């Protein structure tokens, strides 16, 4: 461990609070969700994360919304407020010579740079990463790209729908139905988690070997790793299979007042489901008596119809409660508003509620992992509205008073 890391290990934390990454400085050049969420996770753990934007390349979450009625300013986007809470903000055009020179000065005393294209194409960015690491051999650069920094698709651009398709997330559905895209950017959040893991592993390597390095988080490969089961299944069985969740034994069905998901994995589950439906006759029917018999395509289709027709007449909560007593894997599929009101998450104090000075009361998702000690995380701070403290941020790196700094190629994002 070098002198700086020793100082970080013993750096004083706010009274009553110890953050796991206290003393770590991250320069975030990303404008897409994966890199932004990576930065948010590091900020949760106490890193000082400085979001760098410019008018030419503002963070995409500023435009995604959602927006409350009467609020359309880019700083009032719900996505922006969530992804960039606990960060600072700096406006800097890093694609200009003066701007990149200033970035190099900042990186000389930083620990991590997150980039998803602000420094140019993969070939150009790779050279600039080398320049940043030359100025600070202990620097860790995490490059978020579509297909990697090299290879035949290195210069290709992708969007979430093409990434999900290439990663196998939109594989064929049962019955020949067309591919279906998930209704939320879960894959991009997953890629952000893997990006944060890459940073933490590179920090561990830095402690052992004494130098930083470039870490790659190619989105398509990250999504492949998150959906490894189907490809592993094909490698062993030679079958592509179909997307699960479309029909019995793993399916979601509409009920009287919502939707119920059913997952029948064992003989006990099947027997409990028959009792729940008050269909004991199915238990003695030789066509349904074993799992092998129920797995025949024509039999599966028949059971799917029986279960679907029955659930369509049932209330969600009562069916769920009775199913639980019979040990049937059946669950209510809640709407987002119902998730927000869940007594379970309230009992675990999961949500973070705060009064936003511009938008009023806001409830945001809380910390996605918990340390038993109750320590390790930084206090919550709302997302910065705009880069109003550019000079003070630069001064905090150089130690020089703001008036002595040469501020180059800055652009205000408000």
Coordinates of N, CA and C in Angstrom, one line a residue, residues 44-262:
X44 N -22.7 6.3 -4.0 CA -23.4 5.7 -2.8 C -22.4 5.2 -1.8
X45 N -21.3 4.6 -2.3 CA -20.3 4.0 -1.4 C -19.3 5.1 -0.9
X46 N -19.5 6.3 -1.2 CA -18.7 7.4 -0.6 C -17.7 8.0 -1.5
X47 N -17.5 7.5 -2.8 CA -16.6 8.2 -3.7 C -17.1 9.6 -4.1
X48 N -16.1 10.4 -4.3 CA -16.5 11.8 -4.8 C -16.6 11.6 -6.3
X49 N -17.8 11.7 -6.9 CA -18.0 11.5 -8.3 C -18.4 12.8 -8.9
X50 N -17.6 13.3 -9.9 CA -17.8 14.6 -10.5 C -18.3 14.3 -11.9
X51 N -19.5 14.7 -12.2 CA -20.2 14.5 -13.5 C -19.7 15.6 -14.4
X52 N -19.1 15.2 -15.5 CA -18.6 16.2 -16.5 C -19.5 16.1 -17.7
X53 N -20.1 17.3 -18.1 CA -20.9 17.4 -19.2 C -20.5 18.7 -20.0
X54 N -21.1 18.8 -21.2 CA -21.0 20.0 -22.0 C -22.3 20.2 -22.7
X55 N -22.4 21.4 -23.3 CA -23.6 21.7 -24.1 C -23.7 20.7 -25.2
X56 N -22.6 20.4 -25.8 CA -22.5 19.5 -27.0 C -22.9 18.1 -26.6
X57 N -22.6 17.7 -25.3 CA -22.8 16.3 -24.9 C -23.4 16.3 -23.5
X58 N -24.7 16.7 -23.3 CA -25.3 16.6 -22.0 C -25.7 15.2 -21.7
X59 N -25.9 14.9 -20.5 CA -26.3 13.5 -20.1 C -27.7 13.3 -20.7
X60 N -27.8 12.1 -21.3 CA -29.1 11.7 -21.9 C -30.3 11.7 -21.0
X61 N -30.0 11.4 -19.7 CA -31.1 11.3 -18.7 C -31.8 12.6 -18.5
X62 N -31.2 13.7 -18.9 CA -31.8 15.0 -18.7 C -33.0 15.1 -19.6
X63 N -33.0 14.4 -20.7 CA -34.1 14.5 -21.7 C -35.1 13.3 -21.6
X64 N -34.8 12.3 -20.8 CA -35.6 11.1 -20.7 C -36.8 11.3 -19.9
X65 N -36.8 12.2 -18.9 CA -37.8 12.4 -18.0 C -37.8 11.2 -17.0
X66 N -38.9 10.9 -16.3 CA -40.2 11.6 -16.5 C -40.2 13.0 -15.9
X67 N -41.1 13.9 -16.4 CA -41.2 15.2 -15.9 C -42.5 15.4 -15.2
X68 N -42.5 16.1 -14.1 CA -43.8 16.5 -13.4 C -44.5 17.6 -14.2
X69 N -45.8 17.6 -14.1 CA -46.5 18.6 -14.8 C -46.0 20.0 -14.5
X70 N -45.8 20.8 -15.5 CA -45.3 22.1 -15.4 C -43.8 22.2 -15.2
X71 N -43.1 21.1 -15.3 CA -41.6 21.1 -15.1 C -41.0 20.4 -16.3
X72 N -40.3 21.1 -17.2 CA -39.7 20.6 -18.4 C -38.2 20.9 -18.5
X73 N -37.6 21.5 -17.5 CA -36.2 21.8 -17.5 C -35.4 20.5 -17.5
X74 N -34.3 20.5 -18.2 CA -33.4 19.3 -18.2 C -33.0 18.9 -16.8
X75 N -32.8 19.8 -15.9 CA -32.4 19.5 -14.6 C -33.5 18.9 -13.7
X76 N -34.7 18.9 -14.2 CA -35.9 18.4 -13.5 C -36.3 17.0 -13.9
X77 N -35.6 16.4 -14.8 CA -35.9 15.0 -15.2 C -35.8 14.0 -14.0
X78 N -36.8 13.2 -13.9 CA -36.7 12.2 -12.8 C -35.5 11.2 -13.0
X79 N -35.2 10.8 -14.2 CA -34.1 10.0 -14.5 C -32.8 10.6 -14.0
X80 N -32.7 11.9 -14.4 CA -31.5 12.6 -14.0 C -31.3 12.8 -12.5
X81 N -32.4 13.1 -11.8 CA -32.4 13.2 -10.4 C -32.0 11.9 -9.7
X82 N -32.4 10.8 -10.2 CA -32.0 9.5 -9.6 C -30.6 9.1 -9.9
X83 N -30.2 9.2 -11.2 CA -28.9 8.7 -11.6 C -27.7 9.5 -11.1
X84 N -28.0 10.8 -10.8 CA -26.9 11.7 -10.5 C -27.0 12.3 -9.1
X85 N -27.9 11.7 -8.3 CA -27.8 12.1 -6.9 C -26.5 11.7 -6.3
X86 N -26.0 12.5 -5.3 CA -24.8 12.3 -4.6 C -23.5 12.6 -5.5
X87 N -23.7 13.3 -6.6 CA -22.6 13.6 -7.4 C -22.4 15.1 -7.4
X88 N -21.2 15.6 -7.9 CA -21.0 17.0 -8.2 C -21.0 17.1 -9.7
X89 N -21.1 18.4 -10.2 CA -21.2 18.6 -11.6 C -20.2 19.6 -12.1
X90 N -19.6 19.3 -13.2 CA -18.6 20.2 -13.9 C -18.9 20.3 -15.4
X91 N -18.9 21.5 -15.9 CA -19.1 21.7 -17.3 C -17.8 21.9 -18.0
X92 N -17.4 20.9 -19.0 CA -16.1 21.0 -19.6 C -16.2 20.3 -21.0
X93 N -15.8 21.0 -22.0 CA -15.8 20.4 -23.3 C -14.5 19.6 -23.5
X94 N -14.5 18.3 -23.2 CA -13.2 17.6 -23.2 C -12.8 17.2 -24.6
X95 N -13.6 17.4 -25.6 CA -13.2 17.1 -27.0 C -12.4 18.2 -27.7
X96 N -12.1 19.3 -27.0 CA -11.3 20.4 -27.5 C -9.9 20.2 -26.9
X97 N -8.8 20.7 -27.6 CA -7.5 20.6 -27.0 C -7.3 21.2 -25.6
X98 N -7.9 22.4 -25.4 CA -7.7 23.0 -24.1 C -8.6 22.2 -23.1
X99 N -9.7 21.7 -23.5 CA -10.6 21.0 -22.5 C -9.9 19.7 -22.1
X100 N -9.3 19.0 -23.1 CA -8.7 17.7 -22.8 C -7.5 17.9 -21.9
X101 N -6.7 19.0 -22.2 CA -5.6 19.4 -21.3 C -6.0 19.6 -19.9
X102 N -7.2 20.3 -19.7 CA -7.7 20.5 -18.3 C -8.1 19.1 -17.7
X103 N -8.7 18.3 -18.5 CA -9.1 17.0 -18.0 C -7.9 16.2 -17.6
X104 N -6.8 16.3 -18.3 CA -5.6 15.6 -18.0 C -5.1 16.1 -16.6
X105 N -5.2 17.4 -16.4 CA -4.8 17.9 -15.1 C -5.6 17.4 -14.0
X106 N -6.9 17.3 -14.2 CA -7.8 16.7 -13.2 C -7.5 15.3 -12.9
X107 N -7.3 14.5 -14.0 CA -7.1 13.1 -13.9 C -5.8 12.8 -13.2
X108 N -4.8 13.7 -13.2 CA -3.5 13.5 -12.6 C -3.6 13.2 -11.1
X109 N -4.7 13.7 -10.5 CA -4.9 13.5 -9.1 C -6.2 12.8 -8.8
X110 N -6.9 12.2 -9.8 CA -8.1 11.5 -9.6 C -7.7 10.0 -9.5
X111 N -8.7 9.2 -9.2 CA -8.5 7.7 -9.1 C -9.1 7.0 -10.3
X112 N -10.3 7.4 -10.8 CA -11.1 6.7 -11.8 C -11.6 7.7 -12.8
X113 N -11.6 7.3 -14.1 CA -12.4 8.0 -15.1 C -13.4 7.0 -15.7
X114 N -14.6 7.4 -15.9 CA -15.6 6.6 -16.6 C -16.0 7.3 -17.9
X115 N -15.9 6.6 -19.0 CA -16.1 7.2 -20.3 C -17.0 6.3 -21.2
X116 N -17.9 6.9 -21.9 CA -18.7 6.1 -22.9 C -18.7 6.8 -24.2
X117 N -17.6 7.5 -24.6 CA -17.5 8.1 -25.9 C -17.2 9.5 -25.9
X118 N -17.1 10.2 -24.8 CA -16.8 11.6 -24.7 C -15.4 11.9 -25.3
X119 N -14.5 10.9 -25.2 CA -13.1 11.1 -25.7 C -12.9 10.6 -27.1
X120 N -14.0 10.3 -27.8 CA -13.9 9.9 -29.2 C -14.2 8.5 -29.5
X121 N -13.9 8.1 -30.7 CA -14.1 6.7 -31.2 C -13.2 5.8 -30.4
X122 N -13.4 4.5 -30.4 CA -12.6 3.6 -29.6 C -11.1 3.7 -29.9
X123 N -10.7 3.9 -31.2 CA -9.3 4.0 -31.5 C -8.7 5.3 -31.0
X124 N -9.5 6.4 -31.1 CA -9.0 7.7 -30.6 C -9.0 7.7 -29.1
X125 N -10.1 7.2 -28.5 CA -10.2 7.2 -27.0 C -9.1 6.4 -26.4
X126 N -8.7 5.2 -27.0 CA -7.7 4.4 -26.5 C -6.4 5.2 -26.3
X127 N -6.0 6.0 -27.3 CA -4.8 6.8 -27.2 C -4.9 7.9 -26.1
X128 N -6.2 8.4 -26.0 CA -6.3 9.4 -24.9 C -6.3 8.8 -23.5
X129 N -6.8 7.6 -23.4 CA -6.7 6.8 -22.1 C -5.2 6.7 -21.8
X130 N -4.4 6.3 -22.8 CA -3.0 6.2 -22.5 C -2.3 7.5 -22.1
X131 N -2.8 8.6 -22.6 CA -2.3 9.9 -22.2 C -2.6 10.2 -20.8
X132 N -3.9 9.9 -20.4 CA -4.3 10.1 -19.0 C -3.6 9.3 -18.0
X133 N -3.3 8.0 -18.4 CA -2.6 7.1 -17.5 C -1.1 7.4 -17.4
X134 N -0.6 8.0 -18.5 CA 0.8 8.5 -18.5 C 0.9 9.6 -17.5
X135 N -0.1 10.5 -17.4 CA 0.0 11.6 -16.4 C -0.3 11.1 -15.0
X136 N -0.9 9.9 -14.9 CA -1.2 9.4 -13.6 C -1.2 7.8 -13.7
X137 N -0.1 7.2 -13.5 CA 0.0 5.7 -13.7 C -0.9 4.9 -12.8
X138 N -1.5 5.5 -11.8 CA -2.4 4.8 -10.9 C -3.9 5.0 -11.3
X139 N -4.1 5.7 -12.4 CA -5.5 5.9 -12.8 C -6.1 4.7 -13.4
X140 N -7.4 4.5 -13.0 CA -8.3 3.4 -13.6 C -9.2 4.1 -14.5
X141 N -9.3 3.6 -15.8 CA -10.2 4.2 -16.8 C -11.2 3.0 -17.1
X142 N -12.5 3.3 -17.0 CA -13.5 2.3 -17.4 C -14.1 2.8 -18.6
X143 N -14.0 2.0 -19.7 CA -14.5 2.4 -21.0 C -15.8 1.6 -21.3
X144 N -16.9 2.3 -21.3 CA -18.2 1.7 -21.7 C -18.4 1.9 -23.2
X145 N -18.4 0.8 -23.9 CA -18.6 0.9 -25.3 C -19.7 -0.1 -25.7
X146 N -20.1 0.0 -27.0 CA -21.1 -1.0 -27.5 C -20.6 -2.3 -27.7
X147 N -19.4 -2.4 -28.4 CA -18.8 -3.7 -28.7 C -17.4 -3.9 -28.3
X148 N -16.8 -3.0 -27.5 CA -15.4 -3.1 -27.1 C -14.5 -2.1 -27.8
X149 N -13.3 -2.0 -27.3 CA -12.4 -1.0 -27.9 C -11.7 -1.6 -29.1
X150 N -11.8 -2.9 -29.4 CA -11.2 -3.5 -30.6 C -12.1 -4.6 -31.1
X151 N -11.8 -5.1 -32.2 CA -12.6 -6.1 -32.8 C -13.3 -5.6 -34.0
X152 N -14.0 -6.5 -34.8 CA -14.6 -6.0 -36.1 C -15.8 -5.1 -35.9
X153 N -16.4 -5.0 -34.7 CA -17.5 -4.1 -34.4 C -17.2 -3.0 -33.5
X154 N -15.9 -2.7 -33.3 CA -15.5 -1.7 -32.4 C -16.1 -0.3 -32.7
X155 N -16.3 0.0 -34.0 CA -16.8 1.3 -34.3 C -18.3 1.3 -34.5
X156 N -18.9 0.2 -34.3 CA -20.4 0.2 -34.4 C -21.1 0.9 -33.2
X157 N -22.2 1.5 -33.5 CA -23.0 2.1 -32.5 C -24.2 1.2 -32.3
X158 N -24.7 1.2 -31.1 CA -25.9 0.4 -30.7 C -26.9 1.2 -29.9
X159 N -28.1 0.7 -29.8 CA -29.1 1.2 -28.9 C -29.5 0.1 -28.0
X160 N -30.4 0.4 -27.0 CA -30.8 -0.6 -26.1 C -31.5 -1.8 -26.8
X161 N -32.3 -1.5 -27.8 CA -33.1 -2.6 -28.4 C -32.1 -3.5 -29.2
X162 N -31.1 -2.9 -29.9 CA -30.2 -3.7 -30.6 C -29.3 -4.5 -29.7
X163 N -28.9 -3.9 -28.6 CA -28.1 -4.6 -27.6 C -28.8 -5.7 -26.9
X164 N -30.1 -5.5 -26.6 CA -30.9 -6.6 -26.1 C -31.1 -7.7 -27.1
X165 N -31.3 -7.4 -28.3 CA -31.4 -8.4 -29.4 C -30.1 -9.2 -29.5
X166 N -29.0 -8.5 -29.6 CA -27.7 -9.1 -29.8 C -27.3 -10.0 -28.6
X167 N -27.7 -9.6 -27.4 CA -27.4 -10.3 -26.2 C -28.3 -11.5 -25.9
X168 N -29.3 -11.7 -26.8 CA -30.2 -12.8 -26.6 C -31.4 -12.6 -25.7
X169 N -31.6 -11.3 -25.2 CA -32.7 -11.0 -24.3 C -34.0 -11.0 -25.1
X170 N -34.0 -10.9 -26.4 CA -35.3 -10.9 -27.1 C -35.5 -12.2 -27.9
X171 N -35.0 -13.3 -27.3 CA -35.1 -14.6 -28.0 C -36.5 -15.0 -28.3
X172 N -36.8 -15.9 -29.2 CA -38.1 -16.3 -29.7 C -39.0 -16.7 -28.5
X173 N -40.3 -16.4 -28.6 CA -41.2 -16.7 -27.6 C -42.0 -18.0 -28.0
X174 N -42.6 -18.6 -27.0 CA -43.4 -19.8 -27.2 C -44.5 -19.5 -28.2
X175 N -44.8 -20.6 -29.0 CA -46.0 -20.4 -29.9 C -45.6 -19.6 -31.2
X176 N -44.3 -19.3 -31.4 CA -44.0 -18.6 -32.6 C -44.2 -17.1 -32.4
X177 N -44.5 -16.6 -31.2 CA -44.8 -15.1 -31.1 C -43.5 -14.3 -31.3
X178 N -43.7 -13.1 -31.7 CA -42.6 -12.2 -32.1 C -41.8 -11.9 -30.8
X179 N -40.5 -11.6 -31.0 CA -39.6 -11.2 -29.9 C -40.2 -10.0 -29.1
X180 N -39.9 -10.0 -27.8 CA -40.5 -8.9 -27.0 C -39.3 -8.3 -26.2
X181 N -39.3 -6.9 -26.2 CA -38.3 -6.2 -25.4 C -38.8 -6.0 -24.0
X182 N -37.9 -6.1 -23.0 CA -38.3 -5.8 -21.6 C -38.9 -4.4 -21.5
X183 N -39.8 -4.2 -20.6 CA -40.4 -2.9 -20.5 C -39.6 -1.8 -19.7
X184 N -38.5 -2.2 -19.2 CA -37.6 -1.3 -18.4 C -36.2 -1.5 -18.8
X185 N -35.3 -0.5 -18.6 CA -33.9 -0.7 -19.0 C -33.1 -1.5 -18.0
X186 N -33.6 -2.7 -17.6 CA -33.0 -3.5 -16.6 C -31.6 -4.0 -17.1
X187 N -31.4 -4.3 -18.4 CA -30.1 -4.7 -18.9 C -29.1 -3.6 -18.7
X188 N -29.5 -2.4 -19.0 CA -28.5 -1.3 -18.9 C -28.1 -1.1 -17.4
X189 N -29.1 -1.2 -16.5 CA -28.7 -1.1 -15.1 C -27.8 -2.2 -14.7
X190 N -28.0 -3.4 -15.2 CA -27.1 -4.5 -14.9 C -25.7 -4.3 -15.5
X191 N -25.6 -3.7 -16.6 CA -24.3 -3.3 -17.2 C -23.6 -2.3 -16.3
X192 N -24.4 -1.4 -15.7 CA -23.8 -0.4 -14.8 C -23.2 -1.1 -13.6
X193 N -23.9 -2.1 -13.1 CA -23.4 -2.8 -11.9 C -22.1 -3.5 -12.2
X194 N -22.1 -4.2 -13.4 CA -20.8 -4.8 -13.8 C -19.7 -3.8 -14.0
X195 N -20.0 -2.7 -14.5 CA -19.0 -1.6 -14.6 C -18.4 -1.2 -13.3
X196 N -19.3 -1.1 -12.3 CA -18.8 -0.7 -10.9 C -18.0 -1.8 -10.4
X197 N -18.4 -3.1 -10.6 CA -17.6 -4.2 -10.2 C -16.2 -4.2 -10.8
X198 N -16.2 -3.8 -12.1 CA -14.9 -3.8 -12.8 C -14.0 -2.7 -12.2
X199 N -14.5 -1.6 -11.8 CA -13.7 -0.5 -11.1 C -13.2 -1.1 -9.8
X200 N -14.1 -1.7 -9.0 CA -13.6 -2.2 -7.7 C -12.5 -3.3 -7.8
X201 N -12.7 -4.1 -8.8 CA -11.6 -5.1 -9.0 C -10.3 -4.5 -9.5
X202 N -10.4 -3.5 -10.3 CA -9.2 -2.8 -10.7 C -8.5 -2.1 -9.6
X203 N -9.3 -1.6 -8.6 CA -8.8 -1.0 -7.4 C -8.0 -2.0 -6.6
X204 N -8.6 -3.2 -6.5 CA -7.9 -4.3 -5.8 C -6.6 -4.7 -6.5
X205 N -6.6 -4.7 -7.8 CA -5.4 -5.0 -8.5 C -4.4 -3.9 -8.3
X206 N -4.8 -2.7 -8.3 CA -3.9 -1.5 -8.1 C -3.2 -1.6 -6.7
X207 N -3.9 -2.0 -5.7 CA -3.3 -2.2 -4.4 C -2.3 -3.3 -4.4
X208 N -2.5 -4.3 -5.2 CA -1.5 -5.4 -5.3 C -0.4 -5.1 -6.2
X209 N -0.6 -4.5 -7.4 CA 0.4 -4.4 -8.4 C 1.0 -3.0 -8.5
X210 N 0.3 -2.0 -7.9 CA 0.8 -0.6 -7.8 C 0.5 0.2 -9.0
X211 N -0.3 -0.2 -10.0 CA -0.6 0.6 -11.1 C -2.1 0.5 -11.5
X212 N -2.6 1.5 -12.2 CA -3.9 1.5 -12.8 C -4.0 0.8 -14.1
X213 N -5.1 0.9 -14.8 CA -5.3 0.2 -16.1 C -6.6 0.6 -16.7
X214 N -6.8 0.3 -18.0 CA -8.0 0.5 -18.7 C -8.9 -0.8 -18.4
X215 N -10.1 -0.5 -18.0 CA -11.1 -1.6 -17.8 C -12.2 -1.4 -18.9
X216 N -12.5 -2.5 -19.6 CA -13.6 -2.4 -20.6 C -14.9 -2.9 -20.0
X217 N -16.0 -2.2 -20.3 CA -17.3 -2.7 -20.1 C -18.1 -2.7 -21.4
X218 N -17.9 -3.6 -22.3 CA -18.7 -3.6 -23.6 C -20.1 -4.0 -23.3
X219 N -21.1 -3.2 -23.7 CA -22.4 -3.4 -23.2 C -23.0 -4.8 -23.8
X220 N -22.6 -5.1 -25.0 CA -23.2 -6.4 -25.6 C -22.6 -7.6 -24.8
X221 N -21.3 -7.5 -24.4 CA -20.8 -8.7 -23.7 C -21.3 -8.7 -22.3
X222 N -21.5 -7.5 -21.7 CA -22.1 -7.5 -20.4 C -23.5 -8.1 -20.3
X223 N -24.3 -7.8 -21.4 CA -25.6 -8.4 -21.5 C -25.6 -9.9 -21.7
X224 N -24.6 -10.3 -22.5 CA -24.4 -11.8 -22.7 C -24.1 -12.5 -21.3
X225 N -23.3 -11.8 -20.5 CA -22.9 -12.5 -19.2 C -24.1 -12.5 -18.3
X226 N -25.0 -11.5 -18.4 CA -26.2 -11.5 -17.6 C -27.2 -12.5 -18.0
X227 N -27.1 -12.9 -19.3 CA -28.1 -13.9 -19.8 C -27.3 -15.1 -20.2
X228 N -26.5 -15.6 -19.3 CA -25.6 -16.7 -19.7 C -26.3 -18.1 -19.8
X229 N -27.4 -18.3 -19.1 CA -28.0 -19.6 -19.1 C -28.5 -20.1 -20.4
X230 N -29.1 -19.3 -21.3 CA -29.5 -19.9 -22.6 C -28.4 -20.3 -23.4
X231 N -27.3 -19.5 -23.5 CA -26.1 -19.9 -24.3 C -25.5 -21.1 -23.7
X232 N -25.4 -21.2 -22.4 CA -24.8 -22.4 -21.8 C -25.7 -23.6 -22.1
X233 N -27.0 -23.4 -22.0 CA -28.0 -24.5 -22.3 C -27.7 -25.1 -23.7
X234 N -27.6 -24.1 -24.7 CA -27.4 -24.6 -26.1 C -26.1 -25.3 -26.2
X235 N -25.0 -24.8 -25.5 CA -23.7 -25.5 -25.6 C -23.8 -26.9 -25.2
X236 N -24.7 -27.2 -24.2 CA -24.8 -28.6 -23.7 C -25.8 -29.4 -24.4
X237 N -27.0 -28.8 -24.7 CA -28.1 -29.6 -25.2 C -28.3 -29.4 -26.7
X238 N -27.7 -28.4 -27.3 CA -27.9 -28.1 -28.7 C -29.3 -27.5 -29.1
X239 N -30.0 -27.1 -28.0 CA -31.3 -26.5 -28.3 C -31.4 -25.0 -27.9
X240 N -31.9 -24.2 -28.7 CA -32.1 -22.8 -28.4 C -33.2 -22.6 -27.4
X241 N -34.2 -23.5 -27.3 CA -35.3 -23.3 -26.4 C -36.1 -22.1 -26.7
X242 N -37.0 -21.7 -25.8 CA -37.8 -20.5 -26.0 C -37.8 -19.7 -24.8
X243 N -38.2 -18.5 -24.9 CA -38.3 -17.6 -23.8 C -39.3 -18.0 -22.8
X244 N -38.9 -18.1 -21.5 CA -39.8 -18.6 -20.5 C -40.8 -17.5 -20.0
X245 N -41.9 -17.9 -19.4 CA -42.8 -16.9 -18.9 C -44.0 -16.7 -19.7
X246 N -44.1 -17.4 -20.8 CA -45.2 -17.2 -21.8 C -46.4 -18.2 -21.5
X247 N -46.1 -19.3 -20.9 CA -47.2 -20.3 -20.7 C -46.7 -21.3 -19.6
X248 N -47.7 -22.1 -19.1 CA -47.4 -23.0 -18.1 C -46.2 -23.9 -18.5
X249 N -45.3 -24.2 -17.5 CA -45.4 -24.1 -16.1 C -44.8 -22.8 -15.5
X250 N -44.3 -21.8 -16.4 CA -43.9 -20.5 -15.9 C -44.6 -19.5 -16.7
X251 N -45.6 -18.8 -16.1 CA -46.4 -17.9 -16.8 C -47.0 -16.8 -15.9
X252 N -47.4 -15.7 -16.6 CA -48.1 -14.7 -15.9 C -49.5 -14.6 -16.6
X253 N -50.6 -14.6 -15.7 CA -51.9 -14.6 -16.2 C -52.7 -13.4 -15.7
X254 N -53.6 -12.9 -16.5 CA -54.5 -11.8 -16.0 C -55.5 -12.4 -15.0
X255 N -55.8 -11.7 -13.9 CA -56.8 -12.1 -13.0 C -57.9 -11.0 -12.9
X256 N -58.8 -11.1 -11.9 CA -59.9 -10.1 -11.9 C -59.4 -8.7 -11.7
X257 N -58.3 -8.5 -10.9 CA -57.9 -7.1 -10.6 C -56.3 -7.0 -10.7
X258 N -55.8 -7.6 -11.7 CA -54.3 -7.4 -12.0 C -53.8 -8.6 -12.7
X259 N -52.6 -9.1 -12.2 CA -51.9 -10.2 -12.8 C -51.3 -11.1 -11.7
X260 N -51.3 -12.4 -12.0 CA -50.7 -13.4 -11.1 C -49.7 -14.2 -11.9
X261 N -48.5 -14.4 -11.3 CA -47.5 -15.2 -11.9 C -47.4 -16.6 -11.2
X262 N -47.3 -17.6 -12.0 CA -47.3 -19.0 -11.5 C -46.0 -19.7 -12.0

